[in-house]
Amino acid sequence: MRRARFYLTLLALTLLPQVVAAADLCRYLSDHDVRWLSFSVPGVLLLLNVPMAFEVLRRKRRVRLPRIVAALVQTTWTAFWLGSIFYLPVLLFWAIAGLVTDTGAMPEWLALAPFALAAYGTLFGARVLRKERVEVPVAGLPRGWWGARIVQLSDLHSGRHVTAQRLRGIARRAARLSPDLLVVTGDIVHNSHAFARQAAEAIATVKAPYGTYAILGNHDFWAGADAVEKALENEGIQVLRNRGLVLQRGGDDLWLCGVDDPWSGRFDLAAALRERPQGAATVLLSHQPNTWPVAQRAGVQLQLSGHTHGGQVAMLWLHRSLSLARFITPFVAGLYRAGTSFQAAEAAQPA
């Protein structure tokens, strides 16, 4: 039900700006002597919302489309949905301005700008992959783990849009960082567990002397958690589902643990910490950064999270807090500190 509510909320948020944009487009077409074309606008609007409606209604049955058709549908719908989100504040601003002064009709360029920006972000912006090096002075970290390098991958969203070739490219960049430990913090796949294998195969090419570990995100549970877990385990990637283990380096212990995504209803931090040695420095993998306050109280020194996609939608030249992710968490991206506890939320999305 969480999955359906999530997509239903997105549909509700975008409905108003879509209807207004459609009405404006009909008016524009009528004013430019192509009134006949305006009759197609409601039908196009309906078609563009079919993918979202399908996500709300479907359970396990899936519509199988040719790869190129599915990619085209997903790209078009994503650009349209993001454009609708961007158009909403523009619409509200123009309406408020109209109460103060006579603004007249919204300029065509301003109405088109949100959709053009969304199209650019969908087609090109999402392909920009950034890496950030962050030094975390973990309190109580045993000497054997000083200088250890953890490489974190998150929100790969393997699917028709994020292909095996792209995943291999991401893996090559991760391998060049020479990780001591590789972790993947959820959302391995986008909406089908059929794409878990290509993600697992790419991740497995990155060699880390102290192992590769993963947790599952909300999309993994929606797609089929057990199938995603099996694909990862088949490639030698350990999936930490409310459990942990001791890693040794230089004769010293580190407790690495992971939890299931809270949206799955299976989040259990107590189980993940149950066998932790007394006083052991702890690294927690949790897909959603909002679990950090609970982790702090449990004595976790470092939490690594994903989910926010570096802000979901953010302008790189503005402060990272100015993003859509602010609506779901105060921990948008980067390193956060509270006393002796740190959280690193993913800095930029790979897909």
mmCIF file with all atom_site columns, C-alpha atoms in Angstrom, residues 158-258:
data_model
loop_
_atom_site.group_PDB
_atom_site.id
_atom_site.type_symbol
_atom_site.label_atom_id
_atom_site.label_alt_id
_atom_site.label_comp_id
_atom_site.label_asym_id
_atom_site.label_entity_id
_atom_site.label_seq_id
_atom_site.pdbx_PDB_ins_code
_atom_site.Cartn_x
_atom_site.Cartn_y
_atom_site.Cartn_z
_atom_site.occupancy
_atom_site.B_iso_or_equiv
_atom_site.pdbx_formal_charge
_atom_site.auth_seq_id
_atom_site.auth_comp_id
_atom_site.auth_asym_id
_atom_site.auth_atom_id
_atom_site.pdbx_PDB_model_num
ATOM 1   C CA . SER A 1 158 ? 18.926 -0.496  -12.619 1.00 0.00 ? 158 SER A CA 1
ATOM 2   C CA . GLY A 1 159 ? 16.313 -0.757  -15.349 1.00 0.00 ? 159 GLY A CA 1
ATOM 3   C CA . ARG A 1 160 ? 15.516 0.164   -18.917 1.00 0.00 ? 160 ARG A CA 1
ATOM 4   C CA . HIS A 1 161 ? 16.860 3.680   -18.432 1.00 0.00 ? 161 HIS A CA 1
ATOM 5   C CA . VAL A 1 162 ? 19.956 2.702   -16.442 1.00 0.00 ? 162 VAL A CA 1
ATOM 6   C CA . THR A 1 163 ? 21.434 0.024   -18.654 1.00 0.00 ? 163 THR A CA 1
ATOM 7   C CA . ALA A 1 164 ? 24.058 -2.643  -18.025 1.00 0.00 ? 164 ALA A CA 1
ATOM 8   C CA . GLN A 1 165 ? 26.568 -0.554  -19.973 1.00 0.00 ? 165 GLN A CA 1
ATOM 9   C CA . ARG A 1 166 ? 25.982 2.474   -17.765 1.00 0.00 ? 166 ARG A CA 1
ATOM 10  C CA . LEU A 1 167 ? 26.233 0.364   -14.634 1.00 0.00 ? 167 LEU A CA 1
ATOM 11  C CA . ARG A 1 168 ? 29.564 -1.047  -15.779 1.00 0.00 ? 168 ARG A CA 1
ATOM 12  C CA . GLY A 1 169 ? 30.808 2.507   -16.302 1.00 0.00 ? 169 GLY A CA 1
ATOM 13  C CA . ILE A 1 170 ? 29.791 3.437   -12.754 1.00 0.00 ? 170 ILE A CA 1
ATOM 14  C CA . ALA A 1 171 ? 31.535 0.322   -11.438 1.00 0.00 ? 171 ALA A CA 1
ATOM 15  C CA . ARG A 1 172 ? 34.748 1.200   -13.278 1.00 0.00 ? 172 ARG A CA 1
ATOM 16  C CA . ARG A 1 173 ? 34.778 4.637   -11.662 1.00 0.00 ? 173 ARG A CA 1
ATOM 17  C CA . ALA A 1 174 ? 34.215 3.079   -8.251  1.00 0.00 ? 174 ALA A CA 1
ATOM 18  C CA . ALA A 1 175 ? 37.044 0.598   -8.812  1.00 0.00 ? 175 ALA A CA 1
ATOM 19  C CA . ARG A 1 176 ? 39.459 3.433   -9.629  1.00 0.00 ? 176 ARG A CA 1
ATOM 20  C CA . LEU A 1 177 ? 38.916 4.743   -6.096  1.00 0.00 ? 177 LEU A CA 1
ATOM 21  C CA . SER A 1 178 ? 40.594 1.590   -4.693  1.00 0.00 ? 178 SER A CA 1
ATOM 22  C CA . PRO A 1 179 ? 38.067 0.917   -1.918  1.00 0.00 ? 179 PRO A CA 1
ATOM 23  C CA . ASP A 1 180 ? 38.927 -1.066  1.177   1.00 0.00 ? 180 ASP A CA 1
ATOM 24  C CA . LEU A 1 181 ? 35.205 -1.634  1.615   1.00 0.00 ? 181 LEU A CA 1
ATOM 25  C CA . LEU A 1 182 ? 32.387 -1.202  -0.925  1.00 0.00 ? 182 LEU A CA 1
ATOM 26  C CA . VAL A 1 183 ? 28.818 -0.554  0.219   1.00 0.00 ? 183 VAL A CA 1
ATOM 27  C CA . VAL A 1 184 ? 25.621 -0.115  -1.783  1.00 0.00 ? 184 VAL A CA 1
ATOM 28  C CA . THR A 1 185 ? 22.884 1.689   0.122   1.00 0.00 ? 185 THR A CA 1
ATOM 29  C CA . GLY A 1 186 ? 19.693 0.595   -1.585  1.00 0.00 ? 186 GLY A CA 1
ATOM 30  C CA . ASP A 1 187 ? 17.469 1.029   -4.625  1.00 0.00 ? 187 ASP A CA 1
ATOM 31  C CA . ILE A 1 188 ? 19.487 -1.410  -6.666  1.00 0.00 ? 188 ILE A CA 1
ATOM 32  C CA . VAL A 1 189 ? 16.647 -1.637  -9.194  1.00 0.00 ? 189 VAL A CA 1
ATOM 33  C CA . HIS A 1 190 ? 13.989 0.805   -10.304 1.00 0.00 ? 190 HIS A CA 1
ATOM 34  C CA . ASN A 1 191 ? 10.730 -1.113  -10.703 1.00 0.00 ? 191 ASN A CA 1
ATOM 35  C CA . SER A 1 192 ? 11.555 -4.684  -11.754 1.00 0.00 ? 192 SER A CA 1
ATOM 36  C CA . HIS A 1 193 ? 13.706 -7.335  -10.112 1.00 0.00 ? 193 HIS A CA 1
ATOM 37  C CA . ALA A 1 194 ? 14.514 -8.603  -13.614 1.00 0.00 ? 194 ALA A CA 1
ATOM 38  C CA . PHE A 1 195 ? 17.216 -5.924  -13.746 1.00 0.00 ? 195 PHE A CA 1
ATOM 39  C CA . ALA A 1 196 ? 18.859 -6.919  -10.453 1.00 0.00 ? 196 ALA A CA 1
ATOM 40  C CA . ARG A 1 197 ? 21.251 -9.315  -12.154 1.00 0.00 ? 197 ARG A CA 1
ATOM 41  C CA . GLN A 1 198 ? 22.831 -6.683  -14.401 1.00 0.00 ? 198 GLN A CA 1
ATOM 42  C CA . ALA A 1 199 ? 23.349 -4.428  -11.387 1.00 0.00 ? 199 ALA A CA 1
ATOM 43  C CA . ALA A 1 200 ? 24.822 -7.239  -9.302  1.00 0.00 ? 200 ALA A CA 1
ATOM 44  C CA . GLU A 1 201 ? 27.202 -8.259  -12.084 1.00 0.00 ? 201 GLU A CA 1
ATOM 45  C CA . ALA A 1 202 ? 28.457 -4.693  -12.448 1.00 0.00 ? 202 ALA A CA 1
ATOM 46  C CA . ILE A 1 203 ? 28.906 -4.190  -8.697  1.00 0.00 ? 203 ILE A CA 1
ATOM 47  C CA . ALA A 1 204 ? 30.773 -7.495  -8.403  1.00 0.00 ? 204 ALA A CA 1
ATOM 48  C CA . THR A 1 205 ? 33.495 -6.243  -10.755 1.00 0.00 ? 205 THR A CA 1
ATOM 49  C CA . VAL A 1 206 ? 34.640 -3.807  -8.057  1.00 0.00 ? 206 VAL A CA 1
ATOM 50  C CA . LYS A 1 207 ? 37.122 -5.585  -5.820  1.00 0.00 ? 207 LYS A CA 1
ATOM 51  C CA . ALA A 1 208 ? 37.392 -4.519  -2.185  1.00 0.00 ? 208 ALA A CA 1
ATOM 52  C CA . PRO A 1 209 ? 39.650 -6.460  0.201   1.00 0.00 ? 209 PRO A CA 1
ATOM 53  C CA . TYR A 1 210 ? 37.184 -6.231  3.090   1.00 0.00 ? 210 TYR A CA 1
ATOM 54  C CA . GLY A 1 211 ? 34.153 -7.120  1.027   1.00 0.00 ? 211 GLY A CA 1
ATOM 55  C CA . THR A 1 212 ? 31.114 -5.700  -0.730  1.00 0.00 ? 212 THR A CA 1
ATOM 56  C CA . TYR A 1 213 ? 27.881 -5.252  1.190   1.00 0.00 ? 213 TYR A CA 1
ATOM 57  C CA . ALA A 1 214 ? 24.433 -3.976  0.271   1.00 0.00 ? 214 ALA A CA 1
ATOM 58  C CA . ILE A 1 215 ? 21.061 -3.107  1.745   1.00 0.00 ? 215 ILE A CA 1
ATOM 59  C CA . LEU A 1 216 ? 17.669 -2.854  0.076   1.00 0.00 ? 216 LEU A CA 1
ATOM 60  C CA . GLY A 1 217 ? 15.779 0.377   -0.602  1.00 0.00 ? 217 GLY A CA 1
ATOM 61  C CA . ASN A 1 218 ? 12.101 1.106   -1.083  1.00 0.00 ? 218 ASN A CA 1
ATOM 62  C CA . HIS A 1 219 ? 12.248 0.421   -4.839  1.00 0.00 ? 219 HIS A CA 1
ATOM 63  C CA . ASP A 1 220 ? 13.850 -2.961  -4.178  1.00 0.00 ? 220 ASP A CA 1
ATOM 64  C CA . PHE A 1 221 ? 10.975 -3.933  -1.907  1.00 0.00 ? 221 PHE A CA 1
ATOM 65  C CA . TRP A 1 222 ? 8.426  -2.699  -4.432  1.00 0.00 ? 222 TRP A CA 1
ATOM 66  C CA . ALA A 1 223 ? 10.143 -4.733  -7.163  1.00 0.00 ? 223 ALA A CA 1
ATOM 67  C CA . GLY A 1 224 ? 10.616 -7.891  -5.076  1.00 0.00 ? 224 GLY A CA 1
ATOM 68  C CA . ALA A 1 225 ? 13.096 -7.846  -2.198  1.00 0.00 ? 225 ALA A CA 1
ATOM 69  C CA . ASP A 1 226 ? 13.845 -11.566 -2.133  1.00 0.00 ? 226 ASP A CA 1
ATOM 70  C CA . ALA A 1 227 ? 14.622 -11.687 -5.856  1.00 0.00 ? 227 ALA A CA 1
ATOM 71  C CA . VAL A 1 228 ? 16.903 -8.650  -5.639  1.00 0.00 ? 228 VAL A CA 1
ATOM 72  C CA . GLU A 1 229 ? 18.669 -10.130 -2.615  1.00 0.00 ? 229 GLU A CA 1
ATOM 73  C CA . LYS A 1 230 ? 19.188 -13.439 -4.416  1.00 0.00 ? 230 LYS A CA 1
ATOM 74  C CA . ALA A 1 231 ? 20.720 -11.734 -7.465  1.00 0.00 ? 231 ALA A CA 1
ATOM 75  C CA . LEU A 1 232 ? 23.186 -9.864  -5.243  1.00 0.00 ? 232 LEU A CA 1
ATOM 76  C CA . GLU A 1 233 ? 24.088 -12.902 -3.148  1.00 0.00 ? 233 GLU A CA 1
ATOM 77  C CA . ASN A 1 234 ? 24.691 -14.935 -6.327  1.00 0.00 ? 234 ASN A CA 1
ATOM 78  C CA . GLU A 1 235 ? 27.471 -12.478 -7.203  1.00 0.00 ? 235 GLU A CA 1
ATOM 79  C CA . GLY A 1 236 ? 29.068 -12.690 -3.761  1.00 0.00 ? 236 GLY A CA 1
ATOM 80  C CA . ILE A 1 237 ? 27.550 -9.457  -2.442  1.00 0.00 ? 237 ILE A CA 1
ATOM 81  C CA . GLN A 1 238 ? 26.325 -9.826  1.130   1.00 0.00 ? 238 GLN A CA 1
ATOM 82  C CA . VAL A 1 239 ? 22.945 -8.230  1.803   1.00 0.00 ? 239 VAL A CA 1
ATOM 83  C CA . LEU A 1 240 ? 22.569 -6.954  5.355   1.00 0.00 ? 240 LEU A CA 1
ATOM 84  C CA . ARG A 1 241 ? 18.906 -7.192  6.280   1.00 0.00 ? 241 ARG A CA 1
ATOM 85  C CA . ASN A 1 242 ? 18.608 -6.145  9.924   1.00 0.00 ? 242 ASN A CA 1
ATOM 86  C CA . ARG A 1 243 ? 21.881 -7.827  10.750  1.00 0.00 ? 243 ARG A CA 1
ATOM 87  C CA . GLY A 1 244 ? 25.562 -7.062  11.101  1.00 0.00 ? 244 GLY A CA 1
ATOM 88  C CA . LEU A 1 245 ? 28.988 -8.624  11.249  1.00 0.00 ? 245 LEU A CA 1
ATOM 89  C CA . VAL A 1 246 ? 32.479 -7.958  12.540  1.00 0.00 ? 246 VAL A CA 1
ATOM 90  C CA . LEU A 1 247 ? 35.135 -6.853  10.058  1.00 0.00 ? 247 LEU A CA 1
ATOM 91  C CA . GLN A 1 248 ? 38.787 -7.048  11.070  1.00 0.00 ? 248 GLN A CA 1
ATOM 92  C CA . ARG A 1 249 ? 41.590 -4.832  9.801   1.00 0.00 ? 249 ARG A CA 1
ATOM 93  C CA . GLY A 1 250 ? 44.991 -4.610  11.396  1.00 0.00 ? 250 GLY A CA 1
ATOM 94  C CA . GLY A 1 251 ? 43.759 -6.827  14.216  1.00 0.00 ? 251 GLY A CA 1
ATOM 95  C CA . ASP A 1 252 ? 40.970 -4.400  15.161  1.00 0.00 ? 252 ASP A CA 1
ATOM 96  C CA . ASP A 1 253 ? 37.199 -4.863  14.922  1.00 0.00 ? 253 ASP A CA 1
ATOM 97  C CA . LEU A 1 254 ? 34.532 -2.793  13.177  1.00 0.00 ? 254 LEU A CA 1
ATOM 98  C CA . TRP A 1 255 ? 30.810 -3.583  13.362  1.00 0.00 ? 255 TRP A CA 1
ATOM 99  C CA . LEU A 1 256 ? 29.155 -3.166  9.965   1.00 0.00 ? 256 LEU A CA 1
ATOM 100 C CA . CYS A 1 257 ? 25.389 -3.555  9.891   1.00 0.00 ? 257 CYS A CA 1
ATOM 101 C CA . GLY A 1 258 ? 22.419 -2.803  7.690   1.00 0.00 ? 258 GLY A CA 1
#
